[in-house]
Amino acid sequence: MNNTRSLVSSGEGVIGHHSHHFLRLVVTLCYLAVGLSVIPVPVMVRQGFHADEKMLGLVMGIYAFTAIPARIFTGIAMRRFGYRSGLIAAALLLSASSLVCAWSDSVNGMLFGRILLGVGTGAMMAVATAWMVELPAMQSQMGKAIGSVGTINYAVLALSAPLATLICHAWGAQQTLFIAALFPLLALLIIPKLATVPVGPCERNWQRATNRVLLASIVPGLALLLSGIGYAGIVSFGLEIGVSRHLSAGASLVLVFGITMVAARVLFGNLTHRFSGSVAIMVVFALEAAGLLLLAYSQSNAGLWTGAVAIGLAMSFIYPMLGIRVSHIAGSYRGSALSVFGAFINAGIGAGSIMIGFLSAHWTLAAALKMAALSVLGGCLLAALLPVLELFCERYFSEQVG
């Protein structure tokens, strides 16, 4: 009995001491429920339920919309209930969402499952990002801490797409979703042993706290929203792009995009500390728009792959660059501000999926991608407003203190 207790205590100590690594493992396990759904859900919607592109876009994109209130609500609630409870609830929701989708016999059932997926994803992203930023080991690496959760998500997305394809071919779409439901449950074995961190001081003046969170997150968040359109183009319609040109690259666009995202974050993640100014942010938005234009115009596999690489490179920097600006403005409320800010990427993914699906149904997929590229360029205008926003916030809060 004593030996058993010492082993358990030792295990808890190892996990607690290396919580930044084990938190990444938790995020990986949770996000597999999202990544492994990329292939079976479209298969069930198109082949099983015989839905069109508009309905496919809605099913694939709706989870991003429900993740928005989930991230915002969790960003507020975690200050009261703590990070641990929020992450446990998120893991349970992610598992439940995969089971609902697997058992669905109609588009409506699939929509409900994807709504649950969005709530679980939003809560998981909000808590994991705030927890990662507050861990002592990550205090001196703010840009990397902000981007690390997203890096894991894209790595999982890149690897789970071909994995889900193999499982679907071997056992079918429904069984793939059953398998996806298991991974968030494994995360529940780790979450209770992660190190406890403070959630920051509570401001007595709630209006002042709310103003600071909103001012820090809204403008950068709108820019982040526009960047999510490129993600939607790749993940929701990558396969359709290849099919429409009779090219084989469509099936591998998600993989190329995800690998590019991860490689760029790992190799050049530290550059976000040095290059997070407005001009640098405008450049990466222009790069993402160029990638979407390549997807719209290219008639070769190489052209489509290049477009996926361009979008992956741009998105690898956009989130941490903007996140650093959010964190600087929000101060001790950076956890809540980053939660609100992060919700905008879900809005962009959802809006992008629905927009591209709607436009492609009425015009062509190429025309929809061109409009998506034009929309992404709006991020350049918002990036130009950031210095003005930071100056305003500095004066506003210094006057309130005085």
Tab-separated table of C-alpha atoms in Angstrom, residues 20-275:
chain	number	residue	atom	x	y	z
A	20	HIS	CA	3.316	23.024	-19.412
A	21	HIS	CA	4.172	19.784	-21.232
A	22	PHE	CA	1.260	17.786	-19.843
A	23	LEU	CA	-1.175	20.626	-20.570
A	24	ARG	CA	-0.084	20.337	-24.207
A	25	LEU	CA	-0.867	16.620	-24.036
A	26	VAL	CA	-4.339	17.395	-22.658
A	27	VAL	CA	-4.985	19.828	-25.506
A	28	THR	CA	-3.807	17.208	-27.999
A	29	LEU	CA	-6.173	14.568	-26.641
A	30	CYS	CA	-9.102	16.982	-26.541
A	31	TYR	CA	-8.539	18.375	-30.018
A	32	LEU	CA	-8.406	14.916	-31.566
A	33	ALA	CA	-12.199	14.965	-31.220
A	34	VAL	CA	-12.173	17.936	-33.613
A	35	GLY	CA	-9.447	16.718	-35.962
A	36	LEU	CA	-10.815	13.227	-36.432
A	37	SER	CA	-14.206	14.682	-37.438
A	38	VAL	CA	-12.849	16.522	-40.487
A	39	ILE	CA	-13.249	13.471	-42.766
A	40	PRO	CA	-16.202	11.430	-41.405
A	41	VAL	CA	-18.599	14.349	-40.916
A	42	PRO	CA	-18.485	15.523	-44.580
A	43	VAL	CA	-18.760	11.886	-45.674
A	44	MET	CA	-21.925	11.378	-43.611
A	45	VAL	CA	-23.416	14.741	-44.629
A	46	ARG	CA	-22.795	14.377	-48.381
A	47	GLN	CA	-23.071	10.625	-48.916
A	48	GLY	CA	-25.272	9.555	-46.023
A	49	PHE	CA	-27.692	12.495	-45.874
A	50	HIS	CA	-27.269	13.723	-49.514
A	51	ALA	CA	-26.896	17.377	-48.466
A	52	ASP	CA	-25.522	20.137	-50.746
A	53	GLU	CA	-22.533	22.507	-50.340
A	54	LYS	CA	-24.568	25.061	-48.371
A	55	MET	CA	-25.607	22.494	-45.800
A	56	LEU	CA	-22.080	21.079	-45.661
A	57	GLY	CA	-20.731	24.556	-44.989
A	58	LEU	CA	-23.287	25.061	-42.199
A	59	VAL	CA	-22.546	21.703	-40.556
A	60	MET	CA	-18.784	22.195	-40.751
A	61	GLY	CA	-18.887	25.831	-39.656
A	62	ILE	CA	-21.567	25.935	-36.958
A	63	TYR	CA	-19.230	24.598	-34.260
A	64	ALA	CA	-17.108	27.710	-34.696
A	65	PHE	CA	-20.081	29.945	-33.899
A	66	THR	CA	-21.069	28.083	-30.733
A	67	ALA	CA	-17.436	28.234	-29.623
A	68	ILE	CA	-17.700	32.038	-29.479
A	69	PRO	CA	-20.050	32.378	-26.469
A	70	ALA	CA	-18.354	29.334	-24.925
A	71	ARG	CA	-14.952	31.051	-24.991
A	72	ILE	CA	-16.350	34.317	-23.665
A	73	PHE	CA	-18.434	32.699	-20.914
A	74	THR	CA	-15.557	30.412	-19.910
A	75	GLY	CA	-13.159	33.361	-19.844
A	76	ILE	CA	-15.397	34.966	-17.204
A	77	ALA	CA	-16.438	31.834	-15.309
A	78	MET	CA	-12.934	30.435	-14.907
A	79	ARG	CA	-12.037	33.354	-12.644
A	80	ARG	CA	-14.679	32.080	-10.229
A	81	PHE	CA	-14.512	28.283	-10.666
A	82	GLY	CA	-10.861	27.859	-11.637
A	83	TYR	CA	-9.139	26.397	-14.669
A	84	ARG	CA	-9.382	22.749	-13.646
A	85	SER	CA	-13.190	22.538	-13.536
A	86	GLY	CA	-13.497	24.319	-16.864
A	87	LEU	CA	-11.095	21.967	-18.622
A	88	ILE	CA	-12.797	18.855	-17.217
A	89	ALA	CA	-16.196	20.100	-18.435
A	90	ALA	CA	-14.728	20.881	-21.866
A	91	ALA	CA	-13.280	17.375	-22.247
A	92	LEU	CA	-16.642	15.779	-21.377
A	93	LEU	CA	-18.457	17.959	-23.913
A	94	LEU	CA	-15.966	17.112	-26.663
A	95	SER	CA	-16.428	13.400	-26.077
A	96	ALA	CA	-20.215	13.758	-26.015
A	97	SER	CA	-20.201	15.729	-29.283
A	98	SER	CA	-18.427	12.922	-31.161
A	99	LEU	CA	-20.931	10.384	-29.835
A	100	VAL	CA	-23.902	12.515	-30.882
A	101	CYS	CA	-22.499	12.908	-34.417
A	102	ALA	CA	-21.801	9.169	-34.640
A	103	TRP	CA	-25.375	8.290	-33.667
A	104	SER	CA	-27.011	10.935	-35.865
A	105	ASP	CA	-29.386	9.744	-38.560
A	106	SER	CA	-30.126	13.192	-40.015
A	107	VAL	CA	-28.512	16.555	-40.722
A	108	ASN	CA	-30.310	18.036	-37.698
A	109	GLY	CA	-28.706	15.487	-35.389
A	110	MET	CA	-25.318	16.227	-36.909
A	111	LEU	CA	-25.865	19.965	-36.386
A	112	PHE	CA	-26.610	19.372	-32.697
A	113	GLY	CA	-23.448	17.326	-32.314
A	114	ARG	CA	-21.390	20.058	-33.997
A	115	ILE	CA	-22.956	22.664	-31.700
A	116	LEU	CA	-21.740	20.638	-28.708
A	117	LEU	CA	-18.347	20.355	-30.367
A	118	GLY	CA	-18.144	24.140	-30.557
A	119	VAL	CA	-19.023	24.613	-26.895
A	120	GLY	CA	-16.410	22.068	-25.829
A	121	THR	CA	-13.747	23.452	-28.157
A	122	GLY	CA	-14.358	27.034	-27.090
A	123	ALA	CA	-14.175	26.177	-23.395
A	124	MET	CA	-11.059	24.047	-23.875
A	125	MET	CA	-9.234	26.742	-25.859
A	126	ALA	CA	-10.132	29.492	-23.377
A	127	VAL	CA	-8.974	27.584	-20.296
A	128	ALA	CA	-5.901	25.990	-21.859
A	129	THR	CA	-4.592	29.292	-23.242
A	130	ALA	CA	-5.110	31.158	-19.953
A	131	TRP	CA	-3.598	28.280	-17.942
A	132	MET	CA	-0.578	28.067	-20.250
A	133	VAL	CA	0.102	31.810	-20.051
A	134	GLU	CA	-0.021	31.780	-16.247
A	135	LEU	CA	2.307	28.785	-15.740
A	136	PRO	CA	5.669	29.927	-14.263
A	137	ALA	CA	7.666	28.068	-16.935
A	138	MET	CA	5.999	30.133	-19.681
A	139	GLN	CA	6.146	33.591	-18.095
A	140	SER	CA	9.239	34.632	-20.080
A	141	GLN	CA	7.879	33.244	-23.373
A	142	MET	CA	4.598	35.097	-23.773
A	143	GLY	CA	4.357	34.879	-27.564
A	144	LYS	CA	5.156	31.170	-27.565
A	145	ALA	CA	2.722	30.542	-24.691
A	146	ILE	CA	-0.098	32.333	-26.503
A	147	GLY	CA	0.534	30.450	-29.728
A	148	SER	CA	1.380	27.034	-28.286
A	149	VAL	CA	-2.210	25.840	-27.816
A	150	GLY	CA	-3.064	26.777	-31.392
A	151	THR	CA	0.112	25.093	-32.625
A	152	ILE	CA	-0.990	21.830	-31.072
A	153	ASN	CA	-4.420	22.157	-32.627
A	154	TYR	CA	-2.989	22.597	-36.106
A	155	ALA	CA	-0.542	19.724	-35.601
A	156	VAL	CA	-3.406	17.471	-34.537
A	157	LEU	CA	-5.476	18.698	-37.473
A	158	ALA	CA	-2.678	17.921	-39.933
A	159	LEU	CA	-2.081	14.418	-38.591
A	160	SER	CA	-5.664	13.457	-37.850
A	161	ALA	CA	-6.916	14.175	-41.385
A	162	PRO	CA	-4.949	11.306	-42.992
A	163	LEU	CA	-5.515	9.180	-39.874
A	164	ALA	CA	-9.268	9.725	-40.079
A	165	THR	CA	-9.152	8.872	-43.789
A	166	LEU	CA	-7.506	5.530	-43.018
A	167	ILE	CA	-9.960	4.726	-40.229
A	168	CYS	CA	-12.922	5.680	-42.417
A	169	HIS	CA	-11.723	3.390	-45.197
A	170	ALA	CA	-11.136	0.545	-42.752
A	171	TRP	CA	-14.183	0.802	-40.446
A	172	GLY	CA	-16.428	3.572	-41.718
A	173	ALA	CA	-17.318	7.154	-40.760
A	174	GLN	CA	-19.417	6.233	-37.728
A	175	GLN	CA	-16.681	4.126	-36.136
A	176	THR	CA	-14.197	6.953	-36.707
A	177	LEU	CA	-16.375	9.255	-34.612
A	178	PHE	CA	-16.695	6.632	-31.865
A	179	ILE	CA	-12.894	6.425	-31.708
A	180	ALA	CA	-12.669	10.240	-31.613
A	181	ALA	CA	-14.878	10.248	-28.504
A	182	LEU	CA	-12.311	8.244	-26.523
A	183	PHE	CA	-9.433	10.724	-26.591
A	184	PRO	CA	-10.960	13.566	-24.503
A	185	LEU	CA	-11.819	10.969	-21.847
A	186	LEU	CA	-8.115	10.078	-21.587
A	187	ALA	CA	-7.395	13.742	-20.844
A	188	LEU	CA	-9.488	13.421	-17.681
A	189	LEU	CA	-6.746	11.245	-16.194
A	190	ILE	CA	-4.223	14.097	-16.463
A	191	ILE	CA	-6.179	17.289	-15.758
A	192	PRO	CA	-6.587	16.749	-11.955
A	193	LYS	CA	-2.801	16.463	-11.573
A	194	LEU	CA	-1.828	19.684	-13.384
A	195	ALA	CA	-0.307	22.485	-11.305
A	196	THR	CA	-2.706	24.967	-9.757
A	197	VAL	CA	-2.119	28.574	-10.801
A	198	PRO	CA	-3.787	31.817	-9.648
A	199	VAL	CA	-6.346	33.360	-11.989
A	200	GLY	CA	-5.303	36.919	-11.176
A	201	PRO	CA	-6.766	39.628	-8.930
A	202	CYS	CA	-10.438	40.502	-9.145
A	203	GLU	CA	-11.204	44.131	-9.929
A	204	ARG	CA	-13.764	45.646	-7.581
A	205	ASN	CA	-14.905	48.004	-10.322
A	206	TRP	CA	-16.474	45.526	-12.744
A	207	GLN	CA	-17.179	48.222	-15.322
A	208	ARG	CA	-13.506	49.138	-15.421
A	209	ALA	CA	-12.518	45.476	-15.732
A	210	THR	CA	-15.036	44.883	-18.518
A	211	ASN	CA	-13.887	47.975	-20.396
A	212	ARG	CA	-10.285	46.859	-20.244
A	213	VAL	CA	-11.044	43.350	-21.487
A	214	LEU	CA	-13.229	44.609	-24.345
A	215	LEU	CA	-10.888	47.389	-25.445
A	216	ALA	CA	-7.982	44.958	-25.457
A	217	SER	CA	-9.786	42.300	-27.464
A	218	ILE	CA	-12.321	43.780	-29.900
A	219	VAL	CA	-10.161	45.359	-32.654
A	220	PRO	CA	-7.456	42.650	-32.620
A	221	GLY	CA	-10.289	40.118	-32.440
A	222	LEU	CA	-11.956	41.465	-35.576
A	223	ALA	CA	-8.633	41.119	-37.390
A	224	LEU	CA	-8.342	37.559	-36.092
A	225	LEU	CA	-11.878	36.869	-37.337
A	226	LEU	CA	-10.856	37.765	-40.887
A	227	SER	CA	-7.832	35.472	-40.693
A	228	GLY	CA	-10.153	32.556	-39.892
A	229	ILE	CA	-11.599	32.728	-43.415
A	230	GLY	CA	-8.406	31.219	-44.817
A	231	TYR	CA	-8.665	28.353	-42.333
A	232	ALA	CA	-12.257	27.737	-43.434
A	233	GLY	CA	-11.247	27.652	-47.082
A	234	ILE	CA	-8.663	24.937	-46.427
A	235	VAL	CA	-10.388	22.776	-43.819
A	236	SER	CA	-14.018	22.927	-44.947
A	237	PHE	CA	-13.472	23.009	-48.719
A	238	GLY	CA	-9.966	21.669	-49.358
A	239	LEU	CA	-11.285	18.380	-50.700
A	240	GLU	CA	-13.906	20.168	-52.824
A	241	ILE	CA	-11.242	22.459	-54.330
A	242	GLY	CA	-9.262	19.481	-55.564
A	243	VAL	CA	-12.344	17.705	-56.918
A	244	SER	CA	-13.512	20.811	-58.809
A	245	ARG	CA	-10.137	20.985	-60.658
A	246	HIS	CA	-9.789	17.197	-61.023
A	247	LEU	CA	-6.599	17.383	-58.951
A	248	SER	CA	-5.387	14.980	-56.279
A	249	ALA	CA	-3.951	17.742	-54.054
A	250	GLY	CA	-7.331	18.540	-52.498
A	251	ALA	CA	-7.155	15.558	-50.165
A	252	SER	CA	-3.769	16.673	-48.808
A	253	LEU	CA	-4.338	20.433	-48.438
A	254	VAL	CA	-5.278	20.144	-44.756
A	255	LEU	CA	-2.124	18.106	-44.120
A	256	VAL	CA	0.126	20.615	-45.935
A	257	PHE	CA	-1.560	23.533	-44.159
A	258	GLY	CA	-1.207	21.933	-40.722
A	259	ILE	CA	2.431	20.897	-41.201
A	260	THR	CA	3.291	24.419	-42.359
A	261	MET	CA	1.579	25.936	-39.323
A	262	VAL	CA	3.417	23.697	-36.880
A	263	ALA	CA	6.822	24.001	-38.562
A	264	ALA	CA	6.581	27.795	-38.678
A	265	ARG	CA	5.538	28.050	-35.020
A	266	VAL	CA	8.310	25.683	-33.875
A	267	LEU	CA	11.101	27.167	-36.007
A	268	PHE	CA	10.146	30.853	-35.915
A	269	GLY	CA	7.870	31.161	-32.868
A	270	ASN	CA	10.285	33.428	-31.017
A	271	LEU	CA	10.110	36.001	-33.830
A	272	THR	CA	6.654	37.074	-32.683
A	273	HIS	CA	8.297	38.960	-29.784
A	274	ARG	CA	10.407	40.983	-32.213
A	275	PHE	CA	7.927	41.400	-35.042
